[in-house]
Structures are given as structure tokens and as C-alpha cells.
Short mmCIF file of C-alpha atoms in Angstrom, two decimals:
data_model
loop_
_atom_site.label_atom_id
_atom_site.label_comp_id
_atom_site.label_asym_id
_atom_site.label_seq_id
_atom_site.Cartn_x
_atom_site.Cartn_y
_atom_site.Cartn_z
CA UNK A 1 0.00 0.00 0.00
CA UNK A 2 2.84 2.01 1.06
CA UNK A 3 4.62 1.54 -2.65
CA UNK A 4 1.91 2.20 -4.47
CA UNK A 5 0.92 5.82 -2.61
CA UNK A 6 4.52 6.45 -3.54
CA UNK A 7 3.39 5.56 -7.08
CA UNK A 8 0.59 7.70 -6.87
CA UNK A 9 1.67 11.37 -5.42
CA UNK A 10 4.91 10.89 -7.60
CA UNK A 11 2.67 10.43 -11.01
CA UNK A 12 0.31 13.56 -9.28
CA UNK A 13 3.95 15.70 -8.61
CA UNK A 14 4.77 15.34 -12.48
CA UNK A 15 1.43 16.46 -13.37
CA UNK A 16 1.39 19.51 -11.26
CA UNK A 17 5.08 20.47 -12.53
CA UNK A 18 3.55 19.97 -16.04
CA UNK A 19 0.59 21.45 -15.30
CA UNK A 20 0.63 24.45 -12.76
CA UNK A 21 2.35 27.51 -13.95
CA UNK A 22 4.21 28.28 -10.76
CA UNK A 23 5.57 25.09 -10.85
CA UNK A 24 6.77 24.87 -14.74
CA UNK A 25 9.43 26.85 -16.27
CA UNK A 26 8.37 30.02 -18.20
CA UNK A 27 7.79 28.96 -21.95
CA UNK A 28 10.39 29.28 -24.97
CA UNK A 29 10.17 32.32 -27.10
CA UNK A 30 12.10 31.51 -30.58
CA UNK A 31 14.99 29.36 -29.67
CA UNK A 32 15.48 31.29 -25.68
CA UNK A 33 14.35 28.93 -23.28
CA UNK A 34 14.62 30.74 -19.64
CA UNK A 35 16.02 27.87 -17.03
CA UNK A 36 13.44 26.56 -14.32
CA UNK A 37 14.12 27.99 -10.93
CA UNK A 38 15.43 25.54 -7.89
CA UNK A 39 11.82 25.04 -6.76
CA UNK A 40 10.50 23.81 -9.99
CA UNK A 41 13.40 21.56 -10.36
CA UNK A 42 12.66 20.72 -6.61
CA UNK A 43 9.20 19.60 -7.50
CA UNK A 44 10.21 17.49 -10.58
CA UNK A 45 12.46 15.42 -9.13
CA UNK A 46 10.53 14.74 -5.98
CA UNK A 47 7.95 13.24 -8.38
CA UNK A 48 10.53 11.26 -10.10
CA UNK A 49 12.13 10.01 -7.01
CA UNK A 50 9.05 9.01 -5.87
CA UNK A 51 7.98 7.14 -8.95
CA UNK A 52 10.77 5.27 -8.21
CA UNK A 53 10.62 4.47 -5.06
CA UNK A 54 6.86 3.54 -5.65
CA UNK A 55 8.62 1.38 -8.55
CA UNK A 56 10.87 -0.45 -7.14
CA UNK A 57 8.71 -1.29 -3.91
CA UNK A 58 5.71 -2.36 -6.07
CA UNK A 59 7.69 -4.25 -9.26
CA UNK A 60 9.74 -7.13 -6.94
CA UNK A 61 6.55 -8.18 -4.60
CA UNK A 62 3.78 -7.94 -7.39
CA UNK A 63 4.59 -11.11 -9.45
CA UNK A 64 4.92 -13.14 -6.33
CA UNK A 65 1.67 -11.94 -4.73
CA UNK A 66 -0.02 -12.62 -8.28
CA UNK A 67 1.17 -16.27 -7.96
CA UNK A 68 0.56 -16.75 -3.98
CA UNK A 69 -2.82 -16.41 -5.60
CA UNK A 70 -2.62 -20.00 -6.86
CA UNK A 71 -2.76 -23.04 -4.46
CA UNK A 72 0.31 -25.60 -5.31
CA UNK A 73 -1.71 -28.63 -3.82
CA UNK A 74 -4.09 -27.98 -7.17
CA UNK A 75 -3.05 -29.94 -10.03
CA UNK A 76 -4.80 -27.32 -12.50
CA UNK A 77 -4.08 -24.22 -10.14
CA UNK A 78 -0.58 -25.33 -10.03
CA UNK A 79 -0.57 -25.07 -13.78
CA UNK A 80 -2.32 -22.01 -14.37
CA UNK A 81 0.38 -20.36 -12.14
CA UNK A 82 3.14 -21.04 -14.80
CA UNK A 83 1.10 -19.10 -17.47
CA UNK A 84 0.52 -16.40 -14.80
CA UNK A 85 3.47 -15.18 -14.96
CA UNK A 86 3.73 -15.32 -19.20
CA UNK A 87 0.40 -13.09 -19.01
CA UNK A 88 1.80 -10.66 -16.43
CA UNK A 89 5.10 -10.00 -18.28
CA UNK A 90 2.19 -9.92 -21.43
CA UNK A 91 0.29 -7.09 -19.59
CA UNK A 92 3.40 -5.10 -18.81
CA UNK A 93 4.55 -4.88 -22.35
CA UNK A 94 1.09 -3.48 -23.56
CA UNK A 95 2.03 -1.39 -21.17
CA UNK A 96 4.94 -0.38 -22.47
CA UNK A 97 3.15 -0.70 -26.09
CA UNK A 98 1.03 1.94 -25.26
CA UNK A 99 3.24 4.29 -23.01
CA UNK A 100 5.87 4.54 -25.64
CA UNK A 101 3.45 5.26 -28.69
CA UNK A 102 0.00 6.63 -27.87
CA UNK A 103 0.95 8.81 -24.64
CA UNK A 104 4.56 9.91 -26.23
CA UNK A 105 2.02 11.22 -29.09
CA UNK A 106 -0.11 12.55 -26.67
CA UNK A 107 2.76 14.18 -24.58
CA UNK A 108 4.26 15.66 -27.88
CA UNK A 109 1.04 17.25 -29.37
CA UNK A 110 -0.90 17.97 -26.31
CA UNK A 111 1.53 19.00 -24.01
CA UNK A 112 3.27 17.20 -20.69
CA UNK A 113 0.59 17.94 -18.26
CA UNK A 114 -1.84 15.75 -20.26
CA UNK A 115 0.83 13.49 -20.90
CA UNK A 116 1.37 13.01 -17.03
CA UNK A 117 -2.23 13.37 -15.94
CA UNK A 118 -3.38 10.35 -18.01
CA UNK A 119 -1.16 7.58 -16.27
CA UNK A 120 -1.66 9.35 -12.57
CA UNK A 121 -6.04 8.75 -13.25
CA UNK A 122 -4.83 5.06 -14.41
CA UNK A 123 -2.44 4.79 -11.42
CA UNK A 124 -5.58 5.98 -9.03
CA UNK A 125 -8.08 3.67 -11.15
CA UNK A 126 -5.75 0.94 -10.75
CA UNK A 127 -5.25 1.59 -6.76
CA UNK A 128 -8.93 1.52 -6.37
CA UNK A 129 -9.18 -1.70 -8.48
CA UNK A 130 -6.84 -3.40 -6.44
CA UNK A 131 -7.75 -2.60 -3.03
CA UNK A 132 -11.61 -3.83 -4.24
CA UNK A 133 -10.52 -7.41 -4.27
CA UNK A 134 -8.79 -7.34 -0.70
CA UNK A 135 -11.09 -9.81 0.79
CA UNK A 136 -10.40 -12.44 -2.63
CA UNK A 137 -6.89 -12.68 -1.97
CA UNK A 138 -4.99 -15.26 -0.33
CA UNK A 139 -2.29 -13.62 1.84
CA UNK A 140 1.49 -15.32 2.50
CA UNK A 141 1.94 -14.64 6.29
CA UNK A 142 5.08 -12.11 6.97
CA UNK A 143 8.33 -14.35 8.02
CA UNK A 144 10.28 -10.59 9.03
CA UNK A 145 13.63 -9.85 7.68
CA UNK A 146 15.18 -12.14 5.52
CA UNK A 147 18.49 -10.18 5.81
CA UNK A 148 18.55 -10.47 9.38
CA UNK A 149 18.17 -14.85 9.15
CA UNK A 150 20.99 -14.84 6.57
CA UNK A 151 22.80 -12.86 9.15
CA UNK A 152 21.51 -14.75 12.20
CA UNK A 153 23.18 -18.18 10.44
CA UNK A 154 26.13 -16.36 9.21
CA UNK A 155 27.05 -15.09 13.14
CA UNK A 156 25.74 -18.57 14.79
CA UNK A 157 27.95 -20.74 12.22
CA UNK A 158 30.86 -18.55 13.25
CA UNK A 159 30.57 -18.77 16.79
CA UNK A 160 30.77 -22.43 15.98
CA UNK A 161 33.26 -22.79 13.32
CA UNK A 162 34.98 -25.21 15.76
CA UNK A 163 32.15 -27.56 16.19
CA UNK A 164 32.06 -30.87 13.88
CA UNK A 165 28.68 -31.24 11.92
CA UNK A 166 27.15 -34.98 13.17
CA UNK A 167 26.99 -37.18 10.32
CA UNK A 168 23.39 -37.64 10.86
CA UNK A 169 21.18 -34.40 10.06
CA UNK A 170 18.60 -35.72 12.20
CA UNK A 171 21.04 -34.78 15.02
CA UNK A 172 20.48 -30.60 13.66
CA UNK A 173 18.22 -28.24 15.57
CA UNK A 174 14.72 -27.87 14.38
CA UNK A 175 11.10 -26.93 15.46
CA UNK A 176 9.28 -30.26 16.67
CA UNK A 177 6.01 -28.73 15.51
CA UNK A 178 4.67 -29.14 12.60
CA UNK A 179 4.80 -25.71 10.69
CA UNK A 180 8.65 -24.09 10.82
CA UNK A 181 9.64 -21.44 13.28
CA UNK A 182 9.47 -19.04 10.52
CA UNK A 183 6.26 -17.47 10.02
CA UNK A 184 4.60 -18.61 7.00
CA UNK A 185 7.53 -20.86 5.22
CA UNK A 186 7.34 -24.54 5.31
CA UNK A 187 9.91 -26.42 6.53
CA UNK A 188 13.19 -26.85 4.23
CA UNK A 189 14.82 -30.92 3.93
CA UNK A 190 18.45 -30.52 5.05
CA UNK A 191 20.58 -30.79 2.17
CA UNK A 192 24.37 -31.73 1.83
CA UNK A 193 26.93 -29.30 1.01
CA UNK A 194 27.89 -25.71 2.48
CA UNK A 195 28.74 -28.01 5.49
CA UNK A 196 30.15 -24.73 7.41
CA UNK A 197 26.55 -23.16 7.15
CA UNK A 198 24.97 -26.18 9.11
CA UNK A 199 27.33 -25.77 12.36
CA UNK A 200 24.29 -22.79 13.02
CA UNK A 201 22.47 -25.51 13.68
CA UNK A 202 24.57 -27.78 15.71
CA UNK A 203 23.59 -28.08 19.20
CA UNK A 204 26.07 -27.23 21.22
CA UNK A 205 27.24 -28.68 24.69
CA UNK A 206 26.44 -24.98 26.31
CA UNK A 207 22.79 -24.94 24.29
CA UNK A 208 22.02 -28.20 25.72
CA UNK A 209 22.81 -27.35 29.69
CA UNK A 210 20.56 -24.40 29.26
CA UNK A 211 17.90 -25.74 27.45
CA UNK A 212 17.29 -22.20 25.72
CA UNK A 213 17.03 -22.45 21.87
CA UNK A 214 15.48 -19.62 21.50
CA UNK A 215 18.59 -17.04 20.65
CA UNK A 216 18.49 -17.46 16.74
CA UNK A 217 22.04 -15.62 17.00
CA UNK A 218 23.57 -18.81 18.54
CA UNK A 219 21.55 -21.18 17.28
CA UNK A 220 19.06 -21.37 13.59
CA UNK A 221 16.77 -24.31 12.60
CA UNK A 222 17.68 -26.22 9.87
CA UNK A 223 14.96 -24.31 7.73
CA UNK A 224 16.57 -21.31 8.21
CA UNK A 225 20.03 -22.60 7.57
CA UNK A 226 18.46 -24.21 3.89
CA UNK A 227 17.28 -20.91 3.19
CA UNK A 228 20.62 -19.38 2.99
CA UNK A 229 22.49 -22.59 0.82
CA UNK A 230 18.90 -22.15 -1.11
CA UNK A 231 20.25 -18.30 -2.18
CA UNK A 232 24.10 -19.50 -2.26
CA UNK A 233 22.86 -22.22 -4.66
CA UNK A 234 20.96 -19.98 -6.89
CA UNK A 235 24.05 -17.32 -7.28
CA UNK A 236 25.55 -18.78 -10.52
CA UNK A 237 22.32 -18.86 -11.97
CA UNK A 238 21.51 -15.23 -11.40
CA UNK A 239 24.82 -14.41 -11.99
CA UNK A 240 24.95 -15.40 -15.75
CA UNK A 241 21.43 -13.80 -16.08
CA UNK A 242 23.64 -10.12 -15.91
CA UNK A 243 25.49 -11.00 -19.18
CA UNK A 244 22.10 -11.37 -20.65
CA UNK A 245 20.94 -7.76 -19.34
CA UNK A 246 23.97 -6.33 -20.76
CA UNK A 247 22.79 -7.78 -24.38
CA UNK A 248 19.42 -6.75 -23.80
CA UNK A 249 20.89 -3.31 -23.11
CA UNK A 250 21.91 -2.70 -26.75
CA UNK A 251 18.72 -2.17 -27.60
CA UNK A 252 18.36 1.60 -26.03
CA UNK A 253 22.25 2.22 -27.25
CA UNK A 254 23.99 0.58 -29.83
CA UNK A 255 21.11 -0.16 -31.94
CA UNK A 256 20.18 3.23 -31.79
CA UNK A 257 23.66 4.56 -32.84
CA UNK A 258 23.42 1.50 -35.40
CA UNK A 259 20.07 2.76 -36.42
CA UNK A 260 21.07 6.58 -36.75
CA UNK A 261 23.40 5.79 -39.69
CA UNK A 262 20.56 3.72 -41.66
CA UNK A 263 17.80 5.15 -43.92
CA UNK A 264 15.03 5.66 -41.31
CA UNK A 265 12.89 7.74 -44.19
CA UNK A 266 9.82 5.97 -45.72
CA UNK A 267 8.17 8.33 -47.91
CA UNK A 268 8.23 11.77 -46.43
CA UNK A 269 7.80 10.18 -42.84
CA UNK A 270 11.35 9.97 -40.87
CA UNK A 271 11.06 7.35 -38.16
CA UNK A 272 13.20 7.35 -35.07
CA UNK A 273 16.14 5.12 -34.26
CA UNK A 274 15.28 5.01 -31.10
CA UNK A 275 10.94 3.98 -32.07
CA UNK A 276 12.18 0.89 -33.14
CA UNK A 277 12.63 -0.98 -29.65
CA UNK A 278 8.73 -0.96 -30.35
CA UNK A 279 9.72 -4.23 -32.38
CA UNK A 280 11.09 -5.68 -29.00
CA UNK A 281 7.65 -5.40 -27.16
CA UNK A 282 5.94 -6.67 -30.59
CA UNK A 283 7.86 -9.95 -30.43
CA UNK A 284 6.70 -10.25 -26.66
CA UNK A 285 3.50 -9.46 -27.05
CA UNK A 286 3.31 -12.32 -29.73
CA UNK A 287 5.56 -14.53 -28.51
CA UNK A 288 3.83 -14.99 -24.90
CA UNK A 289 0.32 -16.30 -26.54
CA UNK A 290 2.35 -18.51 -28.61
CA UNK A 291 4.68 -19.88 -26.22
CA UNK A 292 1.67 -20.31 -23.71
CA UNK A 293 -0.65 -21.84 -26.24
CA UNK A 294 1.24 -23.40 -28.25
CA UNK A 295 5.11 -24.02 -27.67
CA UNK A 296 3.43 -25.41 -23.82
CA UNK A 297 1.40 -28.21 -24.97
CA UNK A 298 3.46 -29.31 -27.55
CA UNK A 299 6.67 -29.73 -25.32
CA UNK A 300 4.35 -31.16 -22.14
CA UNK A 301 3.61 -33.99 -24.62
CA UNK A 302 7.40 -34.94 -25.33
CA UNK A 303 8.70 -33.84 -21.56
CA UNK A 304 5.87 -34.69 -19.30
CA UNK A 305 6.57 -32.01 -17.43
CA UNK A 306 3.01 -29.69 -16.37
CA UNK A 307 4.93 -26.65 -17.92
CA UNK A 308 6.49 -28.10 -20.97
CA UNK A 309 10.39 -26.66 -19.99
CA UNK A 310 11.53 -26.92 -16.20
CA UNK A 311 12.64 -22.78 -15.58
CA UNK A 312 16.49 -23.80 -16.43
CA UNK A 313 15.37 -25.26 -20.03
CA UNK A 314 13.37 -22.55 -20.29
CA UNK A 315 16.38 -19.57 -19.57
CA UNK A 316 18.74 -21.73 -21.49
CA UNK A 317 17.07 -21.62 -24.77
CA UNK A 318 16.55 -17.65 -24.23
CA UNK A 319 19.79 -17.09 -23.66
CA UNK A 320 20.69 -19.12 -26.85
CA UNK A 321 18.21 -17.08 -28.86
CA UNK A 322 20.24 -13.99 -27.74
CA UNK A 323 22.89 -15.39 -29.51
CA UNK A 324 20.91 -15.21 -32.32
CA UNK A 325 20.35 -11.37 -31.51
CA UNK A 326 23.36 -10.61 -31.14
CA UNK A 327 24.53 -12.73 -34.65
CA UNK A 328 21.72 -10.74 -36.62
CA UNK A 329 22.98 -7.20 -36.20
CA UNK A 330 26.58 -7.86 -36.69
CA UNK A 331 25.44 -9.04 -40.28
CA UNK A 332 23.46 -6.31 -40.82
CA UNK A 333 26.58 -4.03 -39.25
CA UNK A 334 28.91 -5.94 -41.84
CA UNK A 335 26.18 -5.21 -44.96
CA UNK A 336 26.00 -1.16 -43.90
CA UNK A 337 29.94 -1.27 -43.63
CA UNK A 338 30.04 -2.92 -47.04
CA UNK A 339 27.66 -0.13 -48.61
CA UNK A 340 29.54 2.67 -46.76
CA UNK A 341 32.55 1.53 -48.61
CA UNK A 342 31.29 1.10 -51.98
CA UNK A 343 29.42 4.56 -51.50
CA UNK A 344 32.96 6.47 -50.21
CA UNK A 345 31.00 7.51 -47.17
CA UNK A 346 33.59 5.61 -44.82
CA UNK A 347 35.21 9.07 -44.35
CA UNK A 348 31.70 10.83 -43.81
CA UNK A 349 29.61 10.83 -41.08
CA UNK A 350 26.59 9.70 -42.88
CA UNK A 351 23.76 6.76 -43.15
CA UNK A 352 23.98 5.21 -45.86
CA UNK A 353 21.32 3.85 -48.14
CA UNK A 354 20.28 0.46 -45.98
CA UNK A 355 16.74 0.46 -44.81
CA UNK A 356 16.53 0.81 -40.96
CA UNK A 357 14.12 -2.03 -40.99
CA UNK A 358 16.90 -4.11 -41.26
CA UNK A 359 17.20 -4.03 -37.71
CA UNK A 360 13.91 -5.71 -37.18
CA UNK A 361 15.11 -9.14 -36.48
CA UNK A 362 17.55 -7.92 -33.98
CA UNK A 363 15.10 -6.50 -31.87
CA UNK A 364 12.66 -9.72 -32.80
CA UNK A 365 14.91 -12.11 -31.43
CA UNK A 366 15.42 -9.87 -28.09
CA UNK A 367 12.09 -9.95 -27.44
CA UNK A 368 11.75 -13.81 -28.24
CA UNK A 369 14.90 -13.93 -25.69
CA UNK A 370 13.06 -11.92 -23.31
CA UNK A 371 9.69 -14.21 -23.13
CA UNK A 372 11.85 -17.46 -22.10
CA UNK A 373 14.52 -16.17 -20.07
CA UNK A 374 13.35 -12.35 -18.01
CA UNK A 375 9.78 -14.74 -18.11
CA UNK A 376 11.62 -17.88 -16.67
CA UNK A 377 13.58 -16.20 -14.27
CA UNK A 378 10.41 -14.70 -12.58
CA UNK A 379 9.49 -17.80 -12.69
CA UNK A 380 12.50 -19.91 -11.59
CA UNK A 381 13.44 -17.48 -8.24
CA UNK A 382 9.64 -17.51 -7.37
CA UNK A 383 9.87 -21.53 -7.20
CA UNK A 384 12.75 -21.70 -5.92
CA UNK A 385 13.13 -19.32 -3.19
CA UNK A 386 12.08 -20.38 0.24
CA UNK A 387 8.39 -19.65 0.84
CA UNK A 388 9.33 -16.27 3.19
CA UNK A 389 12.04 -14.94 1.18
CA UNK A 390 10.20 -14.61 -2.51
CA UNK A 391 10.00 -10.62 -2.81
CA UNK A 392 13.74 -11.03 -2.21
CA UNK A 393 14.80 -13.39 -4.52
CA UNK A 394 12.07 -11.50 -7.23
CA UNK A 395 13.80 -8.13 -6.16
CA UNK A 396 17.35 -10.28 -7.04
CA UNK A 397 15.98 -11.24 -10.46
CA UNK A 398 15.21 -7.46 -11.18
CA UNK A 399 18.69 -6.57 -10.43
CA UNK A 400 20.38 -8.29 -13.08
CA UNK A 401 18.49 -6.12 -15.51
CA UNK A 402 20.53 -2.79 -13.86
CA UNK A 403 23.67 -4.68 -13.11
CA UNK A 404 23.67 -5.80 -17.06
CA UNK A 405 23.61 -2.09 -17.99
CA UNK A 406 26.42 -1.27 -15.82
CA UNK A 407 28.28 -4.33 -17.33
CA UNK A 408 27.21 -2.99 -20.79
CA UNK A 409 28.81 0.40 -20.37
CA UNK A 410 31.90 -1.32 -18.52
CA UNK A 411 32.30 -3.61 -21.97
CA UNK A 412 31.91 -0.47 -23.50
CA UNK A 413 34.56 1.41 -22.30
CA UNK A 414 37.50 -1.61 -22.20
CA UNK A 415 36.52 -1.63 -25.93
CA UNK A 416 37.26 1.84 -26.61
CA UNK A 417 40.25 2.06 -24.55
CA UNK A 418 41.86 -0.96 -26.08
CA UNK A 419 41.32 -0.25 -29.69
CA UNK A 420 42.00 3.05 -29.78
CA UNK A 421 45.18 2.58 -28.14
CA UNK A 422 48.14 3.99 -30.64
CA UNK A 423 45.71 6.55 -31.99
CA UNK A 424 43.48 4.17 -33.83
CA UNK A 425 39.84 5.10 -34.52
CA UNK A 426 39.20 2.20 -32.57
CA UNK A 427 36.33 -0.15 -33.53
CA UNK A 428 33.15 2.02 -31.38
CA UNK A 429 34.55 5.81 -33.14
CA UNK A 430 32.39 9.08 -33.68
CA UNK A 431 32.20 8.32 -37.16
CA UNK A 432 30.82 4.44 -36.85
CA UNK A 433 31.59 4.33 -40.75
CA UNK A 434 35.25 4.15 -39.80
CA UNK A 435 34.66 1.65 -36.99
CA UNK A 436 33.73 -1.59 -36.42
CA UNK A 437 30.54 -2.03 -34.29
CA UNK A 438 30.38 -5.29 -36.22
CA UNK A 439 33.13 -6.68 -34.06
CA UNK A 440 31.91 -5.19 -30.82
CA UNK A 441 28.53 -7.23 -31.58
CA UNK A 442 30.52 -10.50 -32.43
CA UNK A 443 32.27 -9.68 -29.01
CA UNK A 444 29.06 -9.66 -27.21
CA UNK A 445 27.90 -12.44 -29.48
CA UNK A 446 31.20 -14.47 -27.86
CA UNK A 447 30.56 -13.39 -24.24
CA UNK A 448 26.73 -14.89 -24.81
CA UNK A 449 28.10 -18.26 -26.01
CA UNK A 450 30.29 -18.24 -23.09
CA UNK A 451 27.84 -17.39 -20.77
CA UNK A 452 25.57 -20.07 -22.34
CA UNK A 453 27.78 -22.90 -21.51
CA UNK A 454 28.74 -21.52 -18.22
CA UNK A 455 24.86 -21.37 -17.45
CA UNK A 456 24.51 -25.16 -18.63
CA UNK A 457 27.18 -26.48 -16.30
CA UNK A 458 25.84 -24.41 -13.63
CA UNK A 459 21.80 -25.61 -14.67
CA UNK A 460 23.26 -29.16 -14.30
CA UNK A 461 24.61 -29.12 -10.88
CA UNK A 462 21.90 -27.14 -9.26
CA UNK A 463 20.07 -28.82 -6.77
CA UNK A 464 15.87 -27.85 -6.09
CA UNK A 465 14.42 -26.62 -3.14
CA UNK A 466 12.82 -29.95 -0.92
CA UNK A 467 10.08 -28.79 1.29
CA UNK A 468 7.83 -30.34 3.46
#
């Protein structure tokens, strides 16, 4: 509730800064645009800030409070949870369908305040809608802090790094009830490996004399020890989801800069480099209907599995398809090269005659990359994750997306340094017709097949969650 008030007064702050005159810089005359005063600025970027605060509050717990909706004892509700979350990452692409067309259109033409006001009445139509079905929803009971268990384990396994682990698990501390000490998570199987972890849970000679268990600093069920192997297991797999993120980056740079020396003119109608990442939500929007309806069935009846893919087959094949990406616009890279040579443009700075909707299948194949792995991670840290800790491990999935930028712009810049070094043009120059983005996609193209196989090996050895 919290996140999405933040959500709310941030959309309503833009408006007013769009909207009021006291709160909007004074209007251009000719080509002198007077600078907004500290207030105004003030104002803006309290609504932004809040927007994404709001954001990233609302975007880690609202795929795993869609699919708490879903009982996993139901045969049929356990399936219709796997094409939950294909439909919500379907809904927040026509989302994105619609922001970056119709209300760009609207905000050009109209003006900003319009612009802004629309999504705030959506954002308080869509508050309203959602607190109306508070009594239909099935609520996961708060377990409090996962940080502090991971520490609690971390401090009691230390305090006991002398201890032996007994050879029979049995022997570890855990709740005699039936439901775990953690509110709302089921208990975890102990599960071998990350032996130093389960000393937490060794009673010790000085536990036992007082009979007090109760100091989860000196001693941690074995639930609560499995939760933190449960995140140390599931570390290479997030990890090689960054390298994805950095490829899925390139479609809001490189493409662009790609795009920009293309022929983006059909008619008298110029389009924008940048309009073209519309292509990306295209291919989702089509490719989650298909994959759900079709690809689903088809692979349940060779796999037996309810889904058709388990989550790692699932990742695996989009991160082979962004391969494929990756492949497709160093071709088309290598075709304008070959034109800008022919043409004598190399030493211009100019697009040469290559349609920009050569691009297309670059962007296709992100978004195809997109619906099976961003898709089966949601899906694969929701299942996994122990039952109190599943906003976390969503809110980990997320951040691969911004840590993929940042490893996109690192890339980036070791590129530039090292080719340019001896005063080459390098292969990423002003002029791209002297360069060689071509390579610099083959690179990335490399670093995805590398990722790929590190991802299988890692797929392989990764054990599941076992709970009670």
C-alpha cells in the first residue's frame, strides 16, 4: 500500500510540474528557453524520485503476490500459475506498447501535463481496483527480515566454526512442531553441502545445559540454515542472467547509434532510431500467446513435465536465442559497412542507403529472448526461493536487468580504450563508418556463447528446493 501511494503522489507531482504555472518553467520564445528555478526543479524530481521508489517497492513483490494467488496442492491451479506469470510480463509490455506510442504522441502534441495526468487517473483507477478485491486474496503470512536470518546463520555458524557437523542431520536443531519457526515458510529438507553453514544448527554442549534455543544468534533451525544454501545455490544462476541484461541493453544504445546511420525515411515520414525498440515489445507481445498456447502443450507432450520446460530449459534456450540477436545485427553491421565503402561515405559521417528495418530481427529475437529467459527467471526465483524470502529473490531477479547495464557500459569502455590505443579510430569511433561495431557485436555475441555454456554447467549441478 505504502509503494503504491509512492506511485501515486509521484505520477500527481509530475502532473502539477507539467501542469501548474508556478511550478513549470516560463515557456520558450524563438529558440530562448529561460532555465526553471530551484523550486520547480525541486518539485520534478521529488515526483521522479518518488515514482521510483513507488517502482521499485511495487515491481519485486507484485509477481509473487499474483502467484501466492494460486494453491500448489491444485493440479490445474498449479498449472495455471506457470502461465501467470507469461500473461503478467504480457500485460506489462502493452504497457509499455502503449506508453511509448500513444501517450509519447499525446505528450508531444498535447503538451506534458496531459501526458502526465493520463497515467496518474490510471495509477488511481488501478489503486482503487486493487484494493476492491482485498477480501479475494490469499495472503502469505510475513516471516520478518530475511536479511537479518541470513545474518543470524552467518554469526551462529561462526561462533561455531569449531564444532564438527554430526553425520546424521537428524542430530540438527529444528522446530518439533509441525509448521517451521518461521512465520509462514514450510519447513526446508536438510541438504548436503555448504557443510560450514549447518554448524548454526549444531547443538552445542552450552545450548544443551541451558535448554534455551530460543537465541536465533547462537543457534538457527535447519529451515533457516536451507534458506541461505537455497540463495548461495541460486548465485551462478543469477549471476549469468547479468550477461544477458547487458545484451538486452543494446537495444536503447547501440542499436540506436546502429540505427542513426541507416535510412530511417519511408516516404516523407522519418522514423526514429530510437521507435524501433517498439519491435522488442511486438515480439513479446506475440511470442507470450504462442509460447503459452502453443510451444506449452506441444513440449508437455514430449517432456511430461506440467509446464512443458523446467525454468532452467526454459532460460537456457533464451539465452541461446540472444545469440541469435546478437549474430543478426553484426550481419546487418557488416552489410552497412560494405555499402559505406562502396558509396565512399567511410570518411563521412553519414547513413547510408540500408533500410533501418533491417534491424527488425535484432530487436525480434530480443524480445523472443526476453519471453523465455526475463519470463523464466520470474518464474524460476519464485519456485525456488524459500516460501518467506520470494520478494527477495524477485527483487534479485530485477537486479540483473541494472547490473547488465552497468556491465554494458563497462564492456563499452575496455573496448574503446583498447582499440584506440596507438591513436586508432578504434572499432566504437564518432564516425561508426570508420569503426567496427560489427566486431563489438561478435564480441558480445562471444561473451553470450560463453555465458551459455557456463549457465549449462551451472543448470546441471543445481540442486531444487525440498520442502515439506
Amino acid at each position: 500500500m505504502l509503494n503504491l501511494t509512492k506511485l501515486s503522489l509521484g505520477m500527481c507531482t509530475l502532473t502539477l510540474s507539467a501542469s501548474v504555472p508556478a511550478l513549470k518553467p516560463v515557456e520558450c520564445v524563438g529558440s530562448i528557453c529561460p532555465p526553471a528555478s530551484p523550486a520547480q526543479y525541486a518539485v520534478f524530481f521529488f515526483g521522479l524520485y518518488l515514482i521510483a521508489l513507488g517502482t521499485g517497492g511495487i515491481k519485486p513483490c507484485v509477481s509473487s503476490f499474483g502467484a501466492d494467488q494460486f494453491d500448489d496442492t491444485d493440479p490445474q491451479e498449479r498449472v495455471k500459475k506457470g502461465s501467470f506469470f507469461n500473461w503478467f510480463y504480457f500485460s506489462i509490455n502493452i504497457g509499455a506498447l502503449i506508453s511509448s506510442s500513444l501517450l509519447v504522441y499525446i505528450q508531444d502534441n498535447a503538451g506534458w501535463g496531459l501526458g502526465f495526468g493520463i497515467p496518474a487517473l490510471f495509477m488511481g483507477i488501478a489503486i482503487a481496483s486493487f484494493f476492491s478485491g482485498t477480501t479475494l486474496y490469499r495472503f502469505q503470512k510475513p516471516g520478518g527480515s530475511p536479511i537479518t536470518r541470513m545474518c543470524q546463520v552467518l554469526v551462529a555458524s561462526f561462533r561455531k566454526r569449531n564444532l564438527e557437523v554430526p553425520s546424521d542431520s537428524s542430530l540438527l536443531y529444528e522446530t518439533q512442531e509441525g509448521s517451521s519457526a518461521i512465520e509462514g515458510s514450510r519447513k526446508l529438507e536438510h541438504s548436503n553441502g555448504l557443510k560450514c553453514l549447518d554448524k548454526a544448527a549444531v547443538i552445542s554442549d552450552t545450548d544443551a545445559k541451558s535448554g534455551d534455543f530460543s537465541n536465533p544468534w547462537r543457534l538457527c533451525t535447519v529451515t533457516q540454515v536451507e534458506e541461505l544454501k537455497i540463495l548461495v545455490r541460486m548465485f551462478p544462476i543469477w549471476a549469468t542472467g547479468i550477461v544477458f541484461s547487458a545484451v538486452y541493453a543494446q537495444m536503447s544504445t547501440m542499436f540506436v547509434e546502429q540505427g542513426m546511420l541507416m535510412d530511417t525515411t519511408i516516404g516523407s515520414f522519418t522514423i526514429p532510431p530510437a521507435s524501433l525498440s517498439t519491435f522488442d515489445v511486438i515480439s513479446v507481445i506475440c511470442w507470450v500467446p504462442i509460447y503459452d498456447r502453443i510451444i506449452v502443450p506441444i513440449a508437455r507432450k514430449f517432456t511430461g513435465k506440467e509446464r512443458g520446460f523446467s525454468q532452467l530449459q526454459r532460460m537456457g534456450i533464451g539465452l541461446f536465442i540472444s545469440v541469435l540477436s546478437m549474430s543478426a545485427a553484426a550481419l546487418v553491421e557488416i552489410r552497412r559497412l560494405q555499402l559505406a565503402k562502396e558509396l565512399g561515405l567511410v570518411d563521412e559521417d553519414a547513413a547510408v542507403p540500408l533500410s533501418i528495418f533491417w534491424q527488425i530481427p535484432q530487436y525480434m529475437f530480443v524480445g523472443a529472448a526476453e519471453v523465455f529467459t526475463f519470463i523464466g527467471q520470474l518464474e524460476f526465483f519464485y519456485e525456488q526461493s524459500p516460501d518467506a524470502m520470494r520478494s527477495l529473490c524477485s527483487a534479485l531477479s530485477l537486479l540483473t536487468t541494472s547490473l547488465g547495464n552497468y556491465l554494458s557500459s563497462f564492456i563499452l569502455t575496455m573496448v574503446t580504450y583498447f582499440t584506440t590505443a596507438g591513436g586508432k579510430p578504434g572499432w566504437i569511433p564518432d564516425n561508426l563508418n570508420k569503426g567496427h561495431l560489427d566486431y563489438y557485436f561478435w564480441l558480445l555475441a562471444g561473451l553470450s556463447v560463453i555465458n551459455m555454456f557456463v549457465y549449462i554447467v551451472c543448470a546441471k549441478k543445481y540442486k531444487q528446493k525440498k520442502a515439506s
